[in-house]
PDB file of C-alpha atoms in Angstrom:
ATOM      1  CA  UNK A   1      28.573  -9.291 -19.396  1.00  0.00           C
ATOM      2  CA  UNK A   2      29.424 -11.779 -16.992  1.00  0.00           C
ATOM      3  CA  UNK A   3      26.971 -13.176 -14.243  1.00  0.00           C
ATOM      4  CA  UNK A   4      28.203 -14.498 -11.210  1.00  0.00           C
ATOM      5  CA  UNK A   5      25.960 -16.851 -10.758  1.00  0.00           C
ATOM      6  CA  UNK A   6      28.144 -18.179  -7.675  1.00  0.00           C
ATOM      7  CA  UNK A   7      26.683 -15.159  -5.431  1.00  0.00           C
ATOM      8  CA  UNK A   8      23.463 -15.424  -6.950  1.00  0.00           C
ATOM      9  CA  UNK A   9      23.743 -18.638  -5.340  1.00  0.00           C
ATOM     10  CA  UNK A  10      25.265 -16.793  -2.255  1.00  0.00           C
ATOM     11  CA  UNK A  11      21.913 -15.047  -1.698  1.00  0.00           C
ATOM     12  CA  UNK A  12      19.528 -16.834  -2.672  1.00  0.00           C
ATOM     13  CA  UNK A  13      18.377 -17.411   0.738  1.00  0.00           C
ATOM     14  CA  UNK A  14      18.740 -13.664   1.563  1.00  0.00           C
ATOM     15  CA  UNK A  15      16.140 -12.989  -1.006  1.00  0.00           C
ATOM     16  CA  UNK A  16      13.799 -15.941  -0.102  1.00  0.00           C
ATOM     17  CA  UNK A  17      13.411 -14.943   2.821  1.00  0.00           C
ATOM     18  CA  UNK A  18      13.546 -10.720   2.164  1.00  0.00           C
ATOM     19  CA  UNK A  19      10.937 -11.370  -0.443  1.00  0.00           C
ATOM     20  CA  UNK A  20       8.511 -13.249   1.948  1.00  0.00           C
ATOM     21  CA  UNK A  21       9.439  -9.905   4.039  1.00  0.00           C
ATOM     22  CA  UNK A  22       8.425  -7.760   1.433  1.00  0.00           C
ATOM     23  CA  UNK A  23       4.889 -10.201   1.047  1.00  0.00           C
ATOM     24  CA  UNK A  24       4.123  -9.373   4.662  1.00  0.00           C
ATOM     25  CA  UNK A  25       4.980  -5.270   4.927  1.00  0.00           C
ATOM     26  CA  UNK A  26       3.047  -4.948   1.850  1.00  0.00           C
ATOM     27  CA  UNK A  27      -0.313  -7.475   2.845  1.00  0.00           C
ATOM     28  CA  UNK A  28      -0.194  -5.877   6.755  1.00  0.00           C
ATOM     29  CA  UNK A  29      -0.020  -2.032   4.848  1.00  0.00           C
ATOM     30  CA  UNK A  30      -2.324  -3.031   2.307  1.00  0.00           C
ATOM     31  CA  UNK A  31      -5.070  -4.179   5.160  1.00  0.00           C
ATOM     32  CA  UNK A  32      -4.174  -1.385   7.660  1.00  0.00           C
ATOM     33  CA  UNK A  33      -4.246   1.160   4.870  1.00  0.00           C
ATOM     34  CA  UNK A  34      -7.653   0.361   3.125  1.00  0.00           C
ATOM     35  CA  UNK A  35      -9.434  -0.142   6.870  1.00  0.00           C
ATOM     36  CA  UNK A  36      -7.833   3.483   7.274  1.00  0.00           C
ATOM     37  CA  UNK A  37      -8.411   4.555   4.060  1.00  0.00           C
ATOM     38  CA  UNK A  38     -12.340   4.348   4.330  1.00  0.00           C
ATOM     39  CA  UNK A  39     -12.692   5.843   7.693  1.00  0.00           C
ATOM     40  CA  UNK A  40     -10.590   9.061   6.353  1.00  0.00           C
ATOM     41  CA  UNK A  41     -12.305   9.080   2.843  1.00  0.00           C
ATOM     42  CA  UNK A  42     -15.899   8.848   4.614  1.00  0.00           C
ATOM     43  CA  UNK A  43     -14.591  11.541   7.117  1.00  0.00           C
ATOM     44  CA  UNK A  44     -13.736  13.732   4.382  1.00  0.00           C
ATOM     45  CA  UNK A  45     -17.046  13.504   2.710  1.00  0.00           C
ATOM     46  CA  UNK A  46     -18.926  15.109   6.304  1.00  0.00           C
ATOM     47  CA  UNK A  47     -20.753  18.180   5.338  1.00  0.00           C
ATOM     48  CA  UNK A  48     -19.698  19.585   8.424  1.00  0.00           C
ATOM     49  CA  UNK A  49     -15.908  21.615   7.107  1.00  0.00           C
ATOM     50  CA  UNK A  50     -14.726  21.321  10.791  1.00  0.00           C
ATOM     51  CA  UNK A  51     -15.288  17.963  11.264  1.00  0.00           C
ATOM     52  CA  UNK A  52     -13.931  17.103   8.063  1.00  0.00           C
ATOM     53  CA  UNK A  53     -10.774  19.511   8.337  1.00  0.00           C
ATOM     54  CA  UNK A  54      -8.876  17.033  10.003  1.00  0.00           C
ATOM     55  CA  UNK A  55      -9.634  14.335   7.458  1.00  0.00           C
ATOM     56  CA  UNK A  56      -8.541  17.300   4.541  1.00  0.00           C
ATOM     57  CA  UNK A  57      -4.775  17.671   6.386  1.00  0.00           C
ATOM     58  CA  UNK A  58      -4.242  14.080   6.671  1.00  0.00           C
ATOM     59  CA  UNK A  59      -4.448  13.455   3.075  1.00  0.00           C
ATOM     60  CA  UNK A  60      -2.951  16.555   1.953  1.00  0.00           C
ATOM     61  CA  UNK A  61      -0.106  15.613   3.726  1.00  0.00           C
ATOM     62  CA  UNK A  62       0.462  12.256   3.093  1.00  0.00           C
ATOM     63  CA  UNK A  63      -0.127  13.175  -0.472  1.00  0.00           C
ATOM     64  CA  UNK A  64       2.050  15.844  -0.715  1.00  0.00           C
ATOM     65  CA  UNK A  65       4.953  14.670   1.171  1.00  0.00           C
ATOM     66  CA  UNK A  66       7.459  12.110  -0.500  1.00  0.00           C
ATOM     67  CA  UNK A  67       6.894   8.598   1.001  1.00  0.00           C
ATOM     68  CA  UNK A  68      10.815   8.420   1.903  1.00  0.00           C
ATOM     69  CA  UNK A  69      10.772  11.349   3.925  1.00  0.00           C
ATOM     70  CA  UNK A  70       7.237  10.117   6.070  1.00  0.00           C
ATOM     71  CA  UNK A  71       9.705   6.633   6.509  1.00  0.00           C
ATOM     72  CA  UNK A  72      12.221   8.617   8.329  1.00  0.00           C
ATOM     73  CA  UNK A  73      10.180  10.697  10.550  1.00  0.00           C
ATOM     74  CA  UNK A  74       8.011   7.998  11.491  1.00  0.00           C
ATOM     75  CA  UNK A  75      11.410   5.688  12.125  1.00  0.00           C
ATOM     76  CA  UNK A  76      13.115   8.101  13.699  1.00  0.00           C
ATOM     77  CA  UNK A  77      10.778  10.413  15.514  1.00  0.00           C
ATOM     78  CA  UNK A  78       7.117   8.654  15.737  1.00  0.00           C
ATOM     79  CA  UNK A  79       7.979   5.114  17.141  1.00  0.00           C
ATOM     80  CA  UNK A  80      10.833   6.047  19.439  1.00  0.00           C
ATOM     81  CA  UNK A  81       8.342   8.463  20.969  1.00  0.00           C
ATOM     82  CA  UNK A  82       5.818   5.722  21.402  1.00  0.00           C
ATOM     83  CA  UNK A  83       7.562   2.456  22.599  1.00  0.00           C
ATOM     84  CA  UNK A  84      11.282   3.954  23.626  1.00  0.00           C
ATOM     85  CA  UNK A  85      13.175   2.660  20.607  1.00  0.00           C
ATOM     86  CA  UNK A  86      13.192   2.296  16.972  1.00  0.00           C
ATOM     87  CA  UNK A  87      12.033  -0.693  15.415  1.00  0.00           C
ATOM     88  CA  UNK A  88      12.244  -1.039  11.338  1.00  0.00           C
ATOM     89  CA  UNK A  89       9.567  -3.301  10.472  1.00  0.00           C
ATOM     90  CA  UNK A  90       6.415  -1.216  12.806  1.00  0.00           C
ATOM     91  CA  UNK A  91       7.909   1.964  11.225  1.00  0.00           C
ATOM     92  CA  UNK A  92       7.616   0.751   7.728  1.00  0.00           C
ATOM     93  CA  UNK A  93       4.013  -0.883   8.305  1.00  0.00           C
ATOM     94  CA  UNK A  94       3.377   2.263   9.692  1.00  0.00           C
ATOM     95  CA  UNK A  95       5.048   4.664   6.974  1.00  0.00           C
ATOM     96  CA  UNK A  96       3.216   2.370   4.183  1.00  0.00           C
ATOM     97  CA  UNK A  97      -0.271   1.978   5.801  1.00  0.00           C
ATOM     98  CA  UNK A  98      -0.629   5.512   6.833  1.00  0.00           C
ATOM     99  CA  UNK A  99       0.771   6.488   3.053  1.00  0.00           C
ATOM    100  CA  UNK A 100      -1.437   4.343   1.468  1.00  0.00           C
ATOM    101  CA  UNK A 101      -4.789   5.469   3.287  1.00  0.00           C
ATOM    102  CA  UNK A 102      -4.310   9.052   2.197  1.00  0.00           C
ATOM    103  CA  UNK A 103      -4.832   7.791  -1.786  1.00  0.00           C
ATOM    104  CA  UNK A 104      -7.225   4.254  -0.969  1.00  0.00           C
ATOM    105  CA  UNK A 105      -9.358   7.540   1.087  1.00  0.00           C
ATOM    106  CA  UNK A 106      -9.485   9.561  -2.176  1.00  0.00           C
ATOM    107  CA  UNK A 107     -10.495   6.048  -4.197  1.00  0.00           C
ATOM    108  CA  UNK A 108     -12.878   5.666  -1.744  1.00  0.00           C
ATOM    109  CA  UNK A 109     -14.420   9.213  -1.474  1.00  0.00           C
ATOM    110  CA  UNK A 110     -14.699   8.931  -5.619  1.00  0.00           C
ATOM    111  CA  UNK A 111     -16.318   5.445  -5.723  1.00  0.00           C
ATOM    112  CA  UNK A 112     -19.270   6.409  -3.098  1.00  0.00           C
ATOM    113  CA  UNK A 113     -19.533   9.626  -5.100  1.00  0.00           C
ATOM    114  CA  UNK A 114     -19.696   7.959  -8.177  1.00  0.00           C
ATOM    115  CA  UNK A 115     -23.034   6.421  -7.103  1.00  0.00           C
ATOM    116  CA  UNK A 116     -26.269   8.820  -8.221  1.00  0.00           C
ATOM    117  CA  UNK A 117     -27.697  10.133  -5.090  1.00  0.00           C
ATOM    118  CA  UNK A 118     -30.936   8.568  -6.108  1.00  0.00           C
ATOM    119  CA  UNK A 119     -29.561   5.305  -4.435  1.00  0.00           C
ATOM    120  CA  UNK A 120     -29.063   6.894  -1.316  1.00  0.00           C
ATOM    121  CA  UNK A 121     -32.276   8.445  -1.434  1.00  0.00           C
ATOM    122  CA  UNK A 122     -34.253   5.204  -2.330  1.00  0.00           C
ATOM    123  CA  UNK A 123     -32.495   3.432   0.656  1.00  0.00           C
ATOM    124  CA  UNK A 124     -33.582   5.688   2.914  1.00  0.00           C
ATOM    125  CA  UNK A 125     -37.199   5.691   1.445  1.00  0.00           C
ATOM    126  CA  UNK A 126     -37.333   2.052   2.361  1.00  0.00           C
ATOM    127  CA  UNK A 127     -36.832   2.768   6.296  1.00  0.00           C
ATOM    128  CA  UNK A 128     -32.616   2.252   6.304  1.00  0.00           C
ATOM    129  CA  UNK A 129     -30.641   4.734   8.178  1.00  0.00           C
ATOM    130  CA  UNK A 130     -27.528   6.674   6.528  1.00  0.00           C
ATOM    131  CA  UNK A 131     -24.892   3.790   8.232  1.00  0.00           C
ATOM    132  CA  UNK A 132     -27.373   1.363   6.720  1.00  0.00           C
ATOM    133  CA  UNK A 133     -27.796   2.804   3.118  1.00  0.00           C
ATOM    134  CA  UNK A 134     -24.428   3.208   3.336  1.00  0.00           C
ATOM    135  CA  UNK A 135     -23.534  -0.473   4.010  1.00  0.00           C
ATOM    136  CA  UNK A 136     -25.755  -2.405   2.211  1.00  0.00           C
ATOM    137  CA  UNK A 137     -26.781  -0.136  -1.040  1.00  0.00           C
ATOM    138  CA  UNK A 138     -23.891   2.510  -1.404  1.00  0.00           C
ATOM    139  CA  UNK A 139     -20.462   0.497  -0.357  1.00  0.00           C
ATOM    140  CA  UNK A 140     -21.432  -2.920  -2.666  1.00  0.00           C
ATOM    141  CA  UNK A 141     -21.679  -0.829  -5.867  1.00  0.00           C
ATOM    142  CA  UNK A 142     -18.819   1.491  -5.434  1.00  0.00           C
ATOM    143  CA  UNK A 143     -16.604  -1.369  -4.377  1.00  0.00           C
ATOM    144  CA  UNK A 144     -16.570  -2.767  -8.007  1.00  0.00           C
ATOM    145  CA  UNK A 145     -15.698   0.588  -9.489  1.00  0.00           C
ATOM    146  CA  UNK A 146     -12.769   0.948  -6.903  1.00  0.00           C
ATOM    147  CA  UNK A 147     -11.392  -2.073  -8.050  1.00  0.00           C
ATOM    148  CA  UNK A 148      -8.706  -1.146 -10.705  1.00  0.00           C
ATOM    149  CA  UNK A 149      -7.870   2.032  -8.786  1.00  0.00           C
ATOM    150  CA  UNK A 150      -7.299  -0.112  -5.570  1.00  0.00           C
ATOM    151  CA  UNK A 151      -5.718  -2.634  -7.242  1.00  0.00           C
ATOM    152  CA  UNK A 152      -3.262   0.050  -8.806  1.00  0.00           C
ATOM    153  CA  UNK A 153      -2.623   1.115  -5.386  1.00  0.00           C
ATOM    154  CA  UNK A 154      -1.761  -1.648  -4.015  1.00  0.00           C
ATOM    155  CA  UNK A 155       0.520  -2.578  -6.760  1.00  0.00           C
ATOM    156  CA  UNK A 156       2.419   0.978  -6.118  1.00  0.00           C
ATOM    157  CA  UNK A 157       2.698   0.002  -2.383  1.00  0.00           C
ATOM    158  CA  UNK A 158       4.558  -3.427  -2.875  1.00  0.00           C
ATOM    159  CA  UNK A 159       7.183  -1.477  -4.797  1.00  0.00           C
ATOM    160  CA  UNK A 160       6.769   1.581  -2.389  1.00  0.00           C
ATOM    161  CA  UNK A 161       7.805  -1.079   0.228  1.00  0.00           C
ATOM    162  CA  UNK A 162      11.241  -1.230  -0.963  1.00  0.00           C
ATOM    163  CA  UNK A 163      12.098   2.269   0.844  1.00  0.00           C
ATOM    164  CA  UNK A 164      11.925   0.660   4.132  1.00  0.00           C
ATOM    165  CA  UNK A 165      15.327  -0.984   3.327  1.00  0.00           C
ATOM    166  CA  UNK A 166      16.773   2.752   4.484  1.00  0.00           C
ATOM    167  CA  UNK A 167      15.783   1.804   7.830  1.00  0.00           C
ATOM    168  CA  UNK A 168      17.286  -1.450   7.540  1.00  0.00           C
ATOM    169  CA  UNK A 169      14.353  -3.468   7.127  1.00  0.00           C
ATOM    170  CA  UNK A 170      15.467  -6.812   5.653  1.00  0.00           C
ATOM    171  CA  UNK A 171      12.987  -7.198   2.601  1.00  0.00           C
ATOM    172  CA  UNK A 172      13.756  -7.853  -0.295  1.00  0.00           C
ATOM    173  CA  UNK A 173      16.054  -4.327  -1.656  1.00  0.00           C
ATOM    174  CA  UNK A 174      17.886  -4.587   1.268  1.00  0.00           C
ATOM    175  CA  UNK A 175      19.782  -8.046   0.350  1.00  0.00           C
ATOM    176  CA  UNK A 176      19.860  -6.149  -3.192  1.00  0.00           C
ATOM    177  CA  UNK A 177      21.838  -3.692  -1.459  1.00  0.00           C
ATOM    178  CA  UNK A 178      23.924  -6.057   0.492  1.00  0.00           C
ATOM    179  CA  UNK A 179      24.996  -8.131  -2.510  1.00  0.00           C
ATOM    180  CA  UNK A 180      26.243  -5.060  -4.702  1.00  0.00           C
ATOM    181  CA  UNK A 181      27.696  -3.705  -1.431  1.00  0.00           C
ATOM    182  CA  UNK A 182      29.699  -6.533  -0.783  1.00  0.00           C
ATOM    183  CA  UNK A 183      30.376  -7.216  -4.294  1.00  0.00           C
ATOM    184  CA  UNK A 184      30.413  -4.404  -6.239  1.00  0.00           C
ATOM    185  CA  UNK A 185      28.204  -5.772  -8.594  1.00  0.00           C
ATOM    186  CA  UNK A 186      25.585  -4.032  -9.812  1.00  0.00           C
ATOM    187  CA  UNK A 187      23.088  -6.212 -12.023  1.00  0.00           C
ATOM    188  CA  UNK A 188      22.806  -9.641 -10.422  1.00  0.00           C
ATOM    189  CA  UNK A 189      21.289  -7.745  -7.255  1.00  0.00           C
ATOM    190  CA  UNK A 190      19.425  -5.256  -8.648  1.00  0.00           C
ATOM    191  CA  UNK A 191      18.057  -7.363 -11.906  1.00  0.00           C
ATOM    192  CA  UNK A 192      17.165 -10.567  -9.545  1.00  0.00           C
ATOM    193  CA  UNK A 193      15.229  -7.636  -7.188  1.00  0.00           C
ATOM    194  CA  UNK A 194      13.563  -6.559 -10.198  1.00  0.00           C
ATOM    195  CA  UNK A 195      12.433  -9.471 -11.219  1.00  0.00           C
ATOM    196  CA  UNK A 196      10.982 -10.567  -8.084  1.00  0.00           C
ATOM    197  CA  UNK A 197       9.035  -7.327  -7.557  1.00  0.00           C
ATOM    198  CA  UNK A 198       7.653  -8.136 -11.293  1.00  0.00           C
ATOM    199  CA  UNK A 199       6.523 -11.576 -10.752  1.00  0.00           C
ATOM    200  CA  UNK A 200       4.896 -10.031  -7.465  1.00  0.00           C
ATOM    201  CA  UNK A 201       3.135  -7.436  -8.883  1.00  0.00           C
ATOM    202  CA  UNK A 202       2.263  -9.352 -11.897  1.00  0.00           C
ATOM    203  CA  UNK A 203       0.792 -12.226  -9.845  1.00  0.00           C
ATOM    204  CA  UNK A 204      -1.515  -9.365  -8.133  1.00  0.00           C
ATOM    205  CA  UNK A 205      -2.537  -7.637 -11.241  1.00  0.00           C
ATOM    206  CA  UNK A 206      -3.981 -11.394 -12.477  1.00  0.00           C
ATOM    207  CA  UNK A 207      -5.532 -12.181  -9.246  1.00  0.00           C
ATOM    208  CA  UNK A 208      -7.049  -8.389  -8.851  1.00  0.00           C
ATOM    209  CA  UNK A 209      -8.225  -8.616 -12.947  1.00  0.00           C
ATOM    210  CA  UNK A 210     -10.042 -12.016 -12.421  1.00  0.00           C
ATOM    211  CA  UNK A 211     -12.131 -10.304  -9.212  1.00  0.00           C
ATOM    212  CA  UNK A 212     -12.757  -7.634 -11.443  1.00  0.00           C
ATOM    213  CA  UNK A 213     -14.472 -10.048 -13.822  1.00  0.00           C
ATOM    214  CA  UNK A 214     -16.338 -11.732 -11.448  1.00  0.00           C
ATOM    215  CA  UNK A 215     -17.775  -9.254  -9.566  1.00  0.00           C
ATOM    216  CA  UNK A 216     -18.301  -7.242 -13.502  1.00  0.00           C
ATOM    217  CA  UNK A 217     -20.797 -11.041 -13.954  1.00  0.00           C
ATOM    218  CA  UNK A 218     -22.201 -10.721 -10.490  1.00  0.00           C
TER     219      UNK A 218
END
């Protein structure tokens, strides 16, 4: 097998600047989605089954609907419908973050669970509200359990963010696409994506694994 290295050359700057792209769709969904994420995952824990109905659909969905086809209805239908026109990059911070908070809501809803109800309890012995218990007793313990689940969710979402090259977003598998489109050529585009998307997620997997092990001494 022959590389061109000659187009690799090409495109370098393509993916430069699609894979700084694909660092910014995935850090805005990743922030969006775990603000999101806790609001739905404390909304589904209300003992109330009304109140927390809404909270129930939102996941199921979101869960139970592929990620691609949530891209194109948001794209197509959603943001036209909100600002007159289609725009690629709020549709995919949209698709992602809303994807994402249905699962971070389910990490979160297991972490506070995860706590024995005896820390709740105590909290509220000592004069704090629920909000407070909640904020200063609850949240800081289940937050180091939630770690490797978050962190494995986050991980998915930076290679979840490649789908938003359908709507021609210009991250980083949409100069993949370009290059084998214009050349035919399948590995130089799609190996150099791959390995960009690995030294990504790596590079998050050692930063999320040396937080683990501080907050694990803390």
């Amino acid at each position: 097998m022959d590389i061109r290295w000659d187009i690799l050359a090409e495109y370098a700057p393509f993916f430069a600047k699609g894979t700084l792209l694909t660092i910014g769709l995935s850090i805005a969904s990743i922030l969006i989605g775990t603000v999101l994420g806790l609001f739905i995952g404390l909304g589904k824990m209300v003992q109330n089954k009304w109140l927390a109905f809404p909270f129930k659909a939102y996941i199921t969905f979101f869960r139970g609907t592929p990620l691609l086809v949530q891209i194109l209805l948001i794209h197509f239908g959603l943001i036209p419908l909100i600002i007159g026109e289609t725009n690629g990059i709020i549709a995919g911070i949209t698709a992602l973050s809303l994807n994402s908070a249905a699962y971070v809501a389910e990490i979160f809803r297991a972490g506070i669970q995860s706590i024995d109800k005896g820390q709740m309890e105590a909290a509220r012995s000592l004069g704090m509200n629920h909000v407070q218990a909640m904020r200063f007793v609850i949240l800081p313990q289940a937050i180091k359990r939630m770690i490797p689940p978050l962190g494995n969710e986050f991980i998915v979402l930076i290679k979840d963010s490649s789908l938003v090259a359908i709507i021609a977003v210009k991250e980083l598998m949409y100069w993949g696409q370009a290059m084998q489109g214009q050349y035919y050529r399948a590995w130089e585009p799609y190996i150099t994506a791959a390995l960009i998307y690995l030294v990504l997620t790596f590079s998050l997997s050692l930063l999320l694994n040396q937080l683990e092990r501080r907050l694990a001494t803390e």
